[in-house]
mmCIF file of C-alpha atoms and ligand atoms in Angstrom:
data_model
loop_
_atom_site.group_PDB
_atom_site.id
_atom_site.type_symbol
_atom_site.label_atom_id
_atom_site.label_comp_id
_atom_site.label_asym_id
_atom_site.label_seq_id
_atom_site.Cartn_x
_atom_site.Cartn_y
_atom_site.Cartn_z
ATOM 1 C CA MET A 1 -26.275 -8.128 14.064
ATOM 2 C CA THR A 2 -25.906 -6.952 17.667
ATOM 3 C CA ASP A 3 -22.792 -9.002 18.566
ATOM 4 C CA PRO A 4 -19.529 -8.091 16.763
ATOM 5 C CA LEU A 5 -18.752 -11.819 16.685
ATOM 6 C CA GLY A 6 -22.222 -12.795 15.506
ATOM 7 C CA VAL A 7 -23.371 -15.013 12.645
ATOM 8 C CA VAL A 8 -23.748 -13.539 9.118
ATOM 9 C CA ASN A 9 -25.333 -15.664 6.380
ATOM 10 C CA GLY A 10 -24.438 -18.799 8.340
ATOM 11 C CA MET A 11 -20.784 -17.741 8.724
ATOM 12 C CA ARG A 12 -18.888 -16.699 11.856
ATOM 13 C CA VAL A 13 -15.364 -15.853 12.997
ATOM 14 C CA GLY A 14 -13.532 -19.034 14.000
ATOM 15 C CA ARG A 15 -9.934 -19.477 15.112
ATOM 16 C CA THR A 16 -7.557 -16.556 15.473
ATOM 17 C CA LEU A 17 -4.900 -16.592 12.759
ATOM 18 C CA LEU A 18 -2.994 -13.446 13.824
ATOM 19 C CA THR A 19 -3.270 -11.967 17.298
ATOM 20 C CA GLN A 20 -3.456 -8.252 17.979
ATOM 21 C CA GLU A 21 0.048 -8.401 19.508
ATOM 22 C CA ALA A 22 1.542 -10.204 16.491
ATOM 23 C CA ILE A 23 0.006 -7.657 14.114
ATOM 24 C CA GLU A 24 1.200 -4.698 16.187
ATOM 25 C CA SER A 25 4.739 -5.965 16.287
ATOM 26 C CA ARG A 26 4.880 -6.828 12.576
ATOM 27 C CA VAL A 27 3.355 -3.496 11.517
ATOM 28 C CA SER A 28 6.064 -1.704 13.520
ATOM 29 C CA GLN A 29 8.746 -3.717 11.692
ATOM 30 C CA LEU A 30 7.108 -2.991 8.326
ATOM 31 C CA ALA A 31 7.014 0.725 9.122
ATOM 32 C CA ALA A 32 10.731 0.622 9.884
ATOM 33 C CA GLU A 33 11.438 -1.212 6.587
ATOM 34 C CA VAL A 34 9.350 1.274 4.597
ATOM 35 C CA SER A 35 10.909 4.278 6.348
ATOM 36 C CA ALA A 36 14.409 2.944 5.629
ATOM 37 C CA ARG A 37 13.620 2.257 1.962
ATOM 38 C CA TYR A 38 12.319 5.809 1.424
ATOM 39 C CA ALA A 39 14.832 7.632 3.629
ATOM 40 C CA GLY A 40 15.203 11.241 2.439
ATOM 41 C CA LYS A 41 12.095 11.022 0.217
ATOM 42 C CA GLU A 42 8.443 11.975 0.448
ATOM 43 C CA VAL A 43 5.897 9.244 -0.132
ATOM 44 C CA THR A 44 2.278 9.228 -1.237
ATOM 45 C CA LEU A 45 0.484 6.345 0.415
ATOM 46 C CA VAL A 46 -2.382 5.144 -1.758
ATOM 47 C CA SER A 47 -4.721 3.171 0.443
ATOM 48 C CA ILE A 48 -7.100 0.785 -1.267
ATOM 49 C CA LEU A 49 -10.577 1.085 0.250
ATOM 50 C CA LYS A 50 -12.093 -0.216 2.283
ATOM 51 C CA GLY A 51 -10.106 -3.147 3.658
ATOM 52 C CA SER A 52 -6.809 -1.327 4.226
ATOM 53 C CA PHE A 53 -8.062 1.506 6.437
ATOM 54 C CA VAL A 54 -7.059 -0.078 9.763
ATOM 55 C CA PHE A 55 -3.647 -1.183 8.475
ATOM 56 C CA LEU A 56 -3.074 2.268 6.946
ATOM 57 C CA ALA A 57 -3.907 3.990 10.240
ATOM 58 C CA ASP A 58 -1.432 1.868 12.193
ATOM 59 C CA LEU A 59 1.297 1.893 9.536
ATOM 60 C CA THR A 60 1.219 5.602 8.792
ATOM 61 C CA ARG A 61 1.544 6.583 12.448
ATOM 62 C CA ARG A 62 4.779 4.598 12.710
ATOM 63 C CA LEU A 63 6.447 5.941 9.553
ATOM 64 C CA THR A 64 9.326 8.363 10.108
ATOM 65 C CA ILE A 65 9.324 9.808 6.558
ATOM 66 C CA PRO A 66 7.053 12.616 5.298
ATOM 67 C CA THR A 67 3.897 11.150 3.790
ATOM 68 C CA ARG A 68 0.655 12.139 2.173
ATOM 69 C CA VAL A 69 -2.339 9.837 2.051
ATOM 70 C CA ASP A 70 -4.792 9.326 -0.784
ATOM 71 C CA PHE A 71 -7.431 6.686 -1.435
ATOM 72 C CA LEU A 72 -8.541 4.510 -4.313
ATOM 73 C CA GLY A 73 -11.796 2.656 -4.044
ATOM 74 C CA ILE A 74 -12.372 -0.427 -6.084
ATOM 75 C CA SER A 75 -15.213 -2.848 -5.915
ATOM 76 C CA SER A 76 -14.308 -6.346 -7.110
ATOM 77 C CA TYR A 77 -15.348 -8.805 -4.456
ATOM 78 C CA GLN A 78 -18.761 -10.386 -3.905
ATOM 79 C CA GLY A 79 -18.970 -12.549 -0.769
ATOM 80 C CA THR A 80 -15.895 -14.788 -0.603
ATOM 81 C CA GLU A 81 -15.236 -15.297 -4.328
ATOM 82 C CA SER A 82 -12.886 -13.056 -6.313
ATOM 83 C CA SER A 83 -14.555 -11.692 -9.441
ATOM 84 C CA GLU A 84 -13.171 -10.212 -12.658
ATOM 85 C CA ASP A 85 -15.631 -7.353 -12.588
ATOM 86 C CA ILE A 86 -13.897 -4.221 -11.216
ATOM 87 C CA ARG A 87 -15.441 -0.781 -10.642
ATOM 88 C CA TRP A 88 -13.799 2.431 -9.301
ATOM 89 C CA THR A 89 -15.733 3.736 -6.323
ATOM 90 C CA THR A 90 -13.212 6.403 -5.183
ATOM 91 C CA ARG A 91 -10.574 8.194 -7.238
ATOM 92 C CA LEU A 92 -7.325 9.926 -6.225
ATOM 93 C CA THR A 93 -7.718 13.547 -5.156
ATOM 94 C CA SER A 94 -4.187 14.638 -6.223
ATOM 95 C CA PRO A 95 -2.112 13.680 -9.257
ATOM 96 C CA VAL A 96 0.740 11.231 -8.534
ATOM 97 C CA ILE A 97 2.922 12.178 -11.520
ATOM 98 C CA GLY A 98 6.534 12.405 -10.327
ATOM 99 C CA ARG A 99 5.644 11.173 -6.812
ATOM 100 C CA HIS A 100 6.906 8.149 -4.919
ATOM 101 C CA VAL A 101 3.774 6.035 -4.551
ATOM 102 C CA LEU A 102 3.335 3.221 -2.071
ATOM 103 C CA VAL A 103 0.105 1.275 -2.497
ATOM 104 C CA VAL A 104 -1.216 0.076 0.863
ATOM 105 C CA GLU A 105 -3.452 -2.987 0.587
ATOM 106 C CA ASP A 106 -4.983 -5.342 3.116
ATOM 107 C CA ILE A 107 -4.427 -8.590 1.259
ATOM 108 C CA LEU A 108 -2.892 -9.827 -1.973
ATOM 109 C CA ASP A 109 -4.930 -12.810 -3.134
ATOM 110 C CA THR A 110 -5.280 -13.658 -6.858
ATOM 111 C CA GLY A 111 -3.552 -10.350 -7.638
ATOM 112 C CA ARG A 112 -6.230 -9.335 -10.143
ATOM 113 C CA THR A 113 -7.278 -6.236 -8.216
ATOM 114 C CA LEU A 114 -3.751 -5.042 -7.591
ATOM 115 C CA SER A 115 -2.637 -5.610 -11.164
ATOM 116 C CA ARG A 116 -5.461 -3.320 -12.356
ATOM 117 C CA ILE A 117 -4.511 -0.756 -9.726
ATOM 118 C CA ILE A 118 -0.830 -0.893 -10.679
ATOM 119 C CA ASP A 119 -1.645 -0.395 -14.374
ATOM 120 C CA HIS A 120 -3.904 2.528 -13.485
ATOM 121 C CA LEU A 121 -1.210 4.189 -11.320
ATOM 122 C CA ARG A 122 1.685 3.448 -13.690
ATOM 123 C CA ASP A 123 -0.220 5.270 -16.467
ATOM 124 C CA GLN A 124 0.053 8.395 -14.286
ATOM 125 C CA GLU A 125 3.879 8.243 -14.340
ATOM 126 C CA PRO A 126 4.847 8.244 -10.651
ATOM 127 C CA ALA A 127 8.571 8.560 -9.822
ATOM 128 C CA SER A 128 8.342 5.088 -8.254
ATOM 129 C CA LEU A 129 5.599 2.597 -7.497
ATOM 130 C CA ARG A 130 5.717 -0.075 -4.804
ATOM 131 C CA LEU A 131 3.229 -2.247 -2.945
ATOM 132 C CA CYS A 132 2.797 -2.926 0.732
ATOM 133 C CA ALA A 133 0.316 -5.666 1.662
ATOM 134 C CA LEU A 134 -0.458 -6.694 5.216
ATOM 135 C CA LEU A 135 -1.347 -10.227 4.103
ATOM 136 C CA ASP A 136 -0.265 -12.357 1.156
ATOM 137 C CA LYS A 137 -1.858 -15.589 -0.083
ATOM 138 C CA PRO A 138 0.751 -16.643 -2.682
ATOM 139 C CA ASN A 139 -0.991 -19.975 -3.421
ATOM 140 C CA ARG A 140 -3.967 -18.128 -4.901
ATOM 141 C CA ARG A 141 -2.028 -15.936 -7.353
ATOM 142 C CA VAL A 142 -3.363 -15.665 -10.911
ATOM 143 C CA ALA A 143 -1.932 -12.287 -11.993
ATOM 144 C CA PRO A 144 1.857 -11.780 -11.810
ATOM 145 C CA VAL A 145 1.931 -9.323 -8.904
ATOM 146 C CA GLU A 146 4.279 -9.370 -5.924
ATOM 147 C CA ALA A 147 4.358 -6.969 -2.995
ATOM 148 C CA ASP A 148 7.582 -5.148 -2.070
ATOM 149 C CA PHE A 149 6.595 -5.235 1.609
ATOM 150 C CA VAL A 150 4.508 -8.063 3.112
ATOM 151 C CA GLY A 151 3.299 -8.325 6.691
ATOM 152 C CA PHE A 152 2.354 -12.007 6.817
ATOM 153 C CA THR A 153 2.213 -14.833 4.303
ATOM 154 C CA ILE A 154 -0.928 -16.841 5.057
ATOM 155 C CA PRO A 155 -2.524 -20.053 3.744
ATOM 156 C CA ASP A 156 -5.557 -20.153 1.464
ATOM 157 C CA VAL A 157 -8.251 -19.393 4.038
ATOM 158 C CA PHE A 158 -10.798 -16.565 4.065
ATOM 159 C CA VAL A 159 -9.900 -14.162 6.858
ATOM 160 C CA VAL A 160 -11.690 -11.248 8.526
ATOM 161 C CA GLY A 161 -10.849 -8.566 11.068
ATOM 162 C CA TYR A 162 -8.319 -5.711 11.240
ATOM 163 C CA GLY A 163 -10.173 -4.021 8.367
ATOM 164 C CA LEU A 164 -11.031 -7.142 6.376
ATOM 165 C CA ASP A 165 -14.717 -7.922 6.034
ATOM 166 C CA TYR A 166 -17.264 -10.527 5.162
ATOM 167 C CA ASP A 167 -20.167 -8.764 3.420
ATOM 168 C CA GLY A 168 -19.139 -5.564 5.227
ATOM 169 C CA TRP A 169 -19.009 -7.109 8.717
ATOM 170 C CA PHE A 170 -16.156 -7.956 11.112
ATOM 171 C CA ARG A 171 -13.789 -5.130 10.038
ATOM 172 C CA GLN A 172 -13.731 -3.874 13.635
ATOM 173 C CA LEU A 173 -12.005 -6.941 15.134
ATOM 174 C CA PRO A 174 -8.512 -6.003 16.403
ATOM 175 C CA TYR A 175 -7.131 -9.374 15.244
ATOM 176 C CA VAL A 176 -7.344 -11.522 12.094
ATOM 177 C CA GLY A 177 -9.566 -14.592 12.321
ATOM 178 C CA VAL A 178 -10.637 -17.331 9.946
ATOM 179 C CA LEU A 179 -14.231 -17.224 8.691
ATOM 180 C CA GLU A 180 -16.040 -20.530 9.195
ATOM 181 C CA ARG A 181 -19.436 -22.033 8.555
ATOM 182 C CA VAL A 182 -21.607 -22.326 11.687
HETATM 183 P P1 5GP B 1 -7.406 -10.227 -5.531
HETATM 184 O O1 5GP B 1 -7.767 -9.333 -6.661
HETATM 185 O O2 5GP B 1 -5.938 -10.214 -5.144
HETATM 186 O O3 5GP B 1 -7.941 -11.612 -5.715
HETATM 187 O O4 5GP B 1 -8.281 -9.749 -4.329
HETATM 188 C C1 5GP B 1 -7.857 -8.818 -3.459
HETATM 189 C C2 5GP B 1 -9.020 -8.343 -2.641
HETATM 190 O O5 5GP B 1 -9.904 -9.437 -2.337
HETATM 191 C C3 5GP B 1 -8.539 -7.838 -1.316
HETATM 192 O O6 5GP B 1 -8.235 -6.486 -1.363
HETATM 193 C C4 5GP B 1 -9.705 -8.158 -0.416
HETATM 194 O O7 5GP B 1 -10.632 -7.112 -0.494
HETATM 195 C C5 5GP B 1 -10.324 -9.396 -1.014
HETATM 196 N N1 5GP B 1 -9.879 -10.622 -0.329
HETATM 197 C C6 5GP B 1 -9.040 -11.578 -0.784
HETATM 198 N N2 5GP B 1 -8.859 -12.544 0.131
HETATM 199 C C7 5GP B 1 -9.587 -12.187 1.191
HETATM 200 C C8 5GP B 1 -9.793 -12.766 2.502
HETATM 201 O O8 5GP B 1 -9.271 -13.829 2.889
HETATM 202 N N3 5GP B 1 -10.622 -12.086 3.328
HETATM 203 C C9 5GP B 1 -11.234 -10.919 2.982
HETATM 204 N N4 5GP B 1 -12.026 -10.352 3.884
HETATM 205 N N5 5GP B 1 -11.057 -10.338 1.780
HETATM 206 C C10 5GP B 1 -10.239 -10.973 0.903
HETATM 207 MG MG1 MG B 2 -9.240 -4.879 -0.562
#
């Protein structure tokens, strides 16, 4: 694919759902909310690979509290359908026992992935455990998971850009667009 907006498996990026400006402004607000909630504390941001890397980069640079960053890699998604099959691809590099942990995720969909991640982290006895998701699709929820901080609530459409991919492509787009069939 030579064009960042090209066609992949008969799919392409259609209408813009969230502009670059809207995302920038909301991420700044979220950073202020997070900083206020953790005032006087240190936070370990646990970024879920790969989709959250762009959001993490923007969010973390606007936080006014001391933070450390770690990564968890989980592979659970094939194409556009959520699957039950989950595999760790990256593990934490430092223990989170006694730490304030904020999970940073690109999108909360069925909640299956995040519920596994929460169980995994809770087992390690952090001082507190909260979730920050850029996007939330509440209509798709299967597992009982809610985020403490949400950027945007969106309808049940498959989106790409700002870190979110389709088969690995389109993460580089500075906005969030809806994937559509050509
Ligand atoms: P869940 O376990 O909540 O169903 O799935 C969460 C994961 O599915 C997200 O971290 C993301 O990787 C993927 N996902 C869910 N919805 C979308 C979407 O609309 N676009 C993209 N690119 N990924 C999605
Ligand atoms: Mg993800």
